[in-house]
Amino acid sequence: MKLPFLISAIFISIAMNAQQVLPLYEKNIPNSKPAPNTEKSEMHDGGILIISNVSVPTLTVYKAEKPCPARSAVIICPGGGYGILASGHEGADVARMFNNLGVTAFVLKYRLPNDATMQDKSIGPLQDVQRALQMVRERAVEWNIAPNKVGIMGFSAGGHLAATASTHFGKAVIDNPGNTSLRPDFSVLIYPVISFSNSLTHMGSRENLIGKSPKPGQAVDYSNELQVTAQTPPAFLVHSADDDLVPVGNSIKYYEALQSHGIFSEMILYPHGGHGYGMHNKTTKDNWTDRLKEWMAASGWL
């Protein structure tokens, strides 16, 4: 490993250690098989932190020093095609941005689908995001947040997970004895995978989650543009027209579905930028994070 990246890794490790990292499940992890924990964290070129082989999920708490009056919270799902987690620029860095807005943030290290560690890999990530929503709401007093202002955010395949949480909340895939609401109050979807249709999907994400030969109806069920209802939470979407990994049509189809149900939403489309730029699209002086702040304020979440 080159020295600059080693130094970056040390600083990131120190920053992460300063946060509260919680196991997502108090006892047994549901839907798991006995298997060794082979999780690995690596610093890639450009200072990008990548976590692979996640089988033990956690939730890292980033508390806002001065909570905004709305006391909102956001759960962040990093991207990575359901094969890795880009947990720096699509996770910890974003959490700190929210802290600057007075929003408490939670970075979800969700399980990556794997037949060796899961009985049913297709529901593993959804179980983890539902559990995160459940945990944050049930401990809202502890973290000084409003339980009815808990949003979900995702990048790329993490955006697919966030959109799945936003459209599949009516069916719990975890134990929920207290009937805690599993519906996010709003969603922020950044260059998201939305659809599992052949014409729109990111095939790697689809195959990692439901396999190369999915069960009948699975691809439709996980095509979230087809699952939008009047109860789907409002969304803020960002995408680039030249995204050659996840077609911009994913965001457009989801936005159109939201509009057809009269759901308050906003979509930012950039002509350039490609995929995976996190908070900083270097092809434009426009900062989508500024637009997100305005949207959240207009919605009563700031």
Coordinates of C-alpha atoms in Angstrom, one line a residue:
M1 CA 0.0 0.0 0.0
K2 CA 1.4 3.4 -0.9
L3 CA 2.2 5.8 1.9
P4 CA -0.5 8.5 1.2
F5 CA -3.2 5.8 1.1
L6 CA -1.8 4.3 4.4
I7 CA -2.0 7.7 6.0
S8 CA -5.6 8.2 4.7
A9 CA -6.5 4.8 6.0
I10 CA -5.2 5.6 9.5
F11 CA -7.1 8.9 9.6
I12 CA -10.3 7.1 8.5
S13 CA -9.8 4.4 11.1
I14 CA -9.4 7.0 13.8
A15 CA -12.5 8.9 12.7
M16 CA -14.5 5.7 12.5
N17 CA -13.3 4.6 16.0
A18 CA -14.6 7.9 17.4
Q19 CA -18.2 6.9 16.4
Q20 CA -20.5 4.5 18.1
V21 CA -20.6 1.3 16.2
L22 CA -23.5 -1.0 17.1
P23 CA -24.3 -4.5 16.2
L24 CA -27.5 -4.5 14.2
Y25 CA -28.9 -7.6 16.0
E26 CA -28.6 -8.2 19.8
K27 CA -28.5 -12.0 19.5
N28 CA -28.6 -14.2 16.4
I29 CA -28.4 -12.7 12.9
P30 CA -31.6 -13.8 11.1
N31 CA -31.4 -15.8 7.9
S32 CA -27.7 -16.6 8.5
K33 CA -25.7 -19.8 8.0
P34 CA -22.7 -20.7 10.3
A35 CA -19.7 -19.4 8.4
P36 CA -16.4 -17.8 9.2
N37 CA -16.3 -14.0 9.2
T38 CA -14.1 -13.0 6.2
E39 CA -14.9 -9.3 6.1
K40 CA -12.1 -7.2 4.7
S41 CA -11.5 -3.4 4.5
E42 CA -9.2 -1.9 2.0
M43 CA -8.2 1.6 0.8
H44 CA -8.4 1.8 -3.0
D45 CA -7.0 4.4 -5.4
G46 CA -8.3 7.8 -4.7
G47 CA -8.6 7.1 -1.0
I48 CA -11.8 5.1 -1.5
L49 CA -12.6 2.8 1.4
I50 CA -14.0 -0.5 0.3
I51 CA -15.5 -3.2 2.6
S52 CA -16.1 -6.7 1.2
N53 CA -17.5 -10.0 2.5
V54 CA -19.9 -8.4 5.0
S55 CA -21.8 -11.1 7.0
V56 CA -22.0 -9.3 10.4
P57 CA -24.0 -6.1 9.9
T58 CA -23.5 -2.9 12.0
L59 CA -24.9 0.6 12.4
T60 CA -22.5 3.4 13.0
V61 CA -23.9 6.5 14.7
Y62 CA -22.9 10.0 13.7
K63 CA -24.6 12.3 16.2
A64 CA -25.2 16.0 15.3
E65 CA -23.6 18.2 17.9
K66 CA -26.4 20.7 17.5
P67 CA -29.6 18.9 16.2
C68 CA -31.8 20.9 13.9
P69 CA -35.2 21.8 15.3
A70 CA -36.8 19.0 13.3
R71 CA -34.4 16.5 14.9
S72 CA -34.4 14.5 11.7
A73 CA -32.2 11.4 11.1
V74 CA -30.9 9.6 8.0
I75 CA -29.8 6.0 7.5
I76 CA -27.2 5.8 4.8
C77 CA -26.7 2.7 2.6
P78 CA -23.4 2.8 0.7
G79 CA -23.3 1.4 -2.9
G80 CA -21.2 -1.3 -4.4
G81 CA -23.3 -3.5 -6.6
Y82 CA -24.4 -5.7 -3.7
G83 CA -20.8 -7.1 -3.9
I84 CA -18.8 -4.5 -1.9
L85 CA -19.6 -1.4 0.2
A86 CA -18.0 2.0 -0.7
S87 CA -18.2 3.0 2.9
G88 CA -16.2 6.2 2.8
H89 CA -17.3 8.6 0.1
E90 CA -20.8 7.0 0.1
G91 CA -21.0 6.5 3.8
A92 CA -18.9 8.2 6.5
D93 CA -18.3 11.4 4.5
V94 CA -22.0 11.8 3.8
A95 CA -22.8 11.3 7.5
R96 CA -20.6 14.2 8.4
M97 CA -22.2 16.4 5.8
F98 CA -25.6 15.6 7.5
N99 CA -24.1 16.4 10.9
N100 CA -23.2 19.9 9.6
L101 CA -26.9 20.3 8.8
G102 CA -27.9 19.3 12.3
V103 CA -29.1 15.8 11.2
T104 CA -28.0 12.7 13.0
A105 CA -26.8 10.1 10.5
F106 CA -26.4 6.3 10.7
V107 CA -24.1 4.4 8.2
L108 CA -25.5 0.9 7.7
K109 CA -23.0 -1.8 7.0
Y110 CA -25.5 -4.2 5.5
R111 CA -24.8 -7.9 4.7
L112 CA -23.7 -8.6 1.2
P113 CA -25.8 -11.3 -0.5
N114 CA -24.0 -14.7 -0.4
D115 CA -25.3 -18.2 -0.5
A116 CA -22.5 -19.4 1.8
T117 CA -23.6 -17.1 4.6
M118 CA -27.3 -16.7 4.1
Q119 CA -30.3 -19.1 3.8
D120 CA -32.0 -16.6 1.4
K121 CA -29.6 -14.0 0.1
S122 CA -32.4 -12.1 -1.7
I123 CA -33.8 -10.8 1.6
G124 CA -30.6 -10.3 3.6
P125 CA -30.0 -6.6 2.8
L126 CA -33.7 -5.8 3.2
Q127 CA -33.7 -7.4 6.6
D128 CA -30.8 -5.2 7.7
V129 CA -32.3 -2.0 6.4
Q130 CA -35.6 -2.8 8.1
R131 CA -33.8 -3.6 11.3
A132 CA -31.9 -0.3 11.1
L133 CA -35.2 1.6 10.7
Q134 CA -36.7 -0.3 13.6
M135 CA -33.6 0.3 15.8
V136 CA -33.4 4.0 15.1
R137 CA -37.1 4.6 15.8
E138 CA -37.1 2.5 19.0
R139 CA -34.0 4.3 20.3
A140 CA -35.1 7.8 19.1
V141 CA -35.2 9.3 22.6
E142 CA -31.6 8.1 23.3
W143 CA -30.4 9.8 20.1
N144 CA -32.6 12.9 20.5
I145 CA -34.3 12.4 17.1
A146 CA -37.9 12.5 16.1
P147 CA -39.2 9.0 15.3
N148 CA -41.4 10.3 12.5
K149 CA -38.6 12.0 10.7
V150 CA -36.3 9.1 9.9
G151 CA -35.1 9.0 6.2
I152 CA -33.2 6.5 4.1
M153 CA -30.4 7.3 1.7
G154 CA -28.6 5.1 -0.8
F155 CA -26.0 5.2 -3.5
S156 CA -26.1 3.0 -6.6
A157 CA -27.1 -0.5 -5.3
G158 CA -27.5 1.1 -1.9
G159 CA -30.0 3.2 -3.7
H160 CA -31.8 0.1 -4.8
L161 CA -31.9 -1.1 -1.1
A162 CA -33.2 2.3 0.0
A163 CA -35.9 2.2 -2.7
T164 CA -36.8 -1.3 -1.7
A165 CA -37.2 -0.2 1.9
S166 CA -39.4 2.6 0.6
T167 CA -41.7 0.3 -1.4
H168 CA -41.6 -3.0 0.6
F169 CA -42.2 -1.7 4.1
G170 CA -45.6 -3.3 4.3
K171 CA -44.1 -6.8 4.5
A172 CA -41.7 -7.2 7.4
V173 CA -38.8 -9.7 6.8
I174 CA -37.6 -9.3 10.4
D175 CA -39.3 -9.9 13.8
N176 CA -41.2 -6.8 14.7
P177 CA -43.1 -7.5 17.9
G178 CA -43.8 -3.9 18.7
N179 CA -45.2 -3.2 15.2
T180 CA -42.6 -0.4 14.8
S181 CA -43.1 1.4 11.5
L182 CA -40.6 0.2 8.9
R183 CA -41.5 2.9 6.4
P184 CA -38.9 5.6 5.8
D185 CA -40.3 9.1 6.1
F186 CA -38.3 10.2 3.1
S187 CA -35.7 8.9 0.8
V188 CA -32.5 10.2 -0.9
L189 CA -31.4 8.2 -3.9
I190 CA -28.1 9.0 -5.6
Y191 CA -27.5 7.4 -9.0
P192 CA -29.7 4.5 -7.8
V193 CA -30.3 1.1 -9.2
I194 CA -34.1 1.1 -9.2
S195 CA -35.2 -1.5 -11.7
F196 CA -34.3 -5.2 -12.2
S197 CA -35.8 -5.1 -15.8
N198 CA -33.4 -6.2 -18.5
S199 CA -33.5 -2.8 -20.2
L200 CA -32.6 -0.7 -17.1
T201 CA -30.9 -2.8 -14.5
H202 CA -27.3 -3.0 -13.4
M203 CA -26.9 -6.7 -14.1
G204 CA -24.2 -7.2 -11.5
S205 CA -26.5 -5.9 -8.7
R206 CA -29.4 -8.0 -9.9
E207 CA -27.4 -11.2 -10.1
N208 CA -25.7 -10.6 -6.8
L209 CA -29.1 -10.2 -5.1
I210 CA -31.4 -12.7 -6.8
G211 CA -29.0 -14.8 -8.9
K212 CA -28.7 -15.5 -12.6
S213 CA -31.9 -17.6 -12.6
P214 CA -34.3 -15.8 -10.2
K215 CA -37.5 -17.2 -9.0
P216 CA -40.6 -16.3 -11.1
G217 CA -41.7 -12.8 -10.3
Q218 CA -38.6 -11.8 -8.3
A219 CA -37.2 -9.4 -10.9
V220 CA -40.6 -7.7 -11.0
D221 CA -40.9 -7.6 -7.3
Y222 CA -37.5 -5.9 -7.0
S223 CA -38.2 -3.5 -9.8
N224 CA -39.1 -0.7 -7.4
E225 CA -40.6 1.6 -10.1
L226 CA -43.4 -0.9 -10.4
Q227 CA -44.0 -1.1 -6.6
V228 CA -44.7 2.6 -5.9
T229 CA -48.0 3.4 -4.2
A230 CA -49.6 6.4 -2.7
Q231 CA -47.9 5.4 0.6
T232 CA -44.3 5.5 -0.9
P233 CA -42.3 8.2 0.9
P234 CA -41.1 11.4 -0.9
A235 CA -37.8 11.1 -2.7
F236 CA -34.9 13.3 -3.8
L237 CA -33.0 11.8 -6.7
V238 CA -29.7 12.6 -8.4
H239 CA -28.4 11.0 -11.6
S240 CA -26.2 11.7 -14.6
A241 CA -27.3 11.2 -18.2
D242 CA -23.9 9.7 -19.1
D243 CA -24.0 7.1 -16.4
D244 CA -22.7 4.0 -18.2
L245 CA -23.2 1.6 -15.3
V246 CA -26.7 2.4 -14.0
P247 CA -28.8 4.0 -16.8
V248 CA -30.4 7.3 -15.9
G249 CA -33.8 5.7 -16.8
N250 CA -33.7 4.1 -13.4
S251 CA -34.2 7.5 -11.7
I252 CA -36.6 8.8 -14.4
K253 CA -38.9 5.8 -14.1
Y254 CA -39.0 6.0 -10.3
Y255 CA -39.7 9.8 -10.4
E256 CA -42.5 9.3 -13.0
A257 CA -44.0 6.6 -10.7
L258 CA -43.9 9.0 -7.7
Q259 CA -45.4 11.8 -9.8
S260 CA -48.3 9.5 -10.9
H261 CA -49.2 9.1 -7.3
G262 CA -48.8 12.8 -6.4
I263 CA -45.8 12.2 -4.1
F264 CA -43.6 15.2 -3.4
S265 CA -40.3 14.6 -5.0
E266 CA -37.4 16.3 -6.8
M267 CA -34.9 15.0 -9.4
I268 CA -31.6 16.5 -10.3
L269 CA -30.3 15.3 -13.7
Y270 CA -26.7 16.2 -14.7
P271 CA -25.6 15.9 -18.4
H272 CA -22.2 14.6 -17.2
G273 CA -20.7 13.0 -14.2
G274 CA -20.8 9.3 -14.9
H275 CA -21.2 7.0 -11.8
G276 CA -19.9 6.8 -8.3
Y277 CA -18.9 10.4 -7.6
G278 CA -20.5 10.6 -4.2
M279 CA -21.1 14.1 -3.1
H280 CA -18.9 15.7 -5.7
N281 CA -19.7 15.7 -9.4
K282 CA -16.5 17.3 -10.7
T283 CA -18.1 18.1 -14.1
T284 CA -20.3 20.8 -12.6
K285 CA -20.1 23.7 -10.1
D286 CA -23.6 22.8 -8.9
N287 CA -23.6 20.9 -5.6
W288 CA -26.5 18.5 -5.3
T289 CA -26.0 18.6 -1.5
D290 CA -27.1 22.3 -1.5
R291 CA -30.2 21.3 -3.4
L292 CA -30.9 18.5 -1.0
K293 CA -30.6 20.9 1.9
E294 CA -33.2 23.2 0.2
W295 CA -35.5 20.2 -0.5
M296 CA -35.3 19.0 3.1
A297 CA -36.0 22.4 4.5
A298 CA -39.0 22.8 2.2
S299 CA -40.3 19.4 3.4
G300 CA -40.0 20.2 7.1
W301 CA -37.0 17.9 7.8
L302 CA -34.6 20.8 8.5

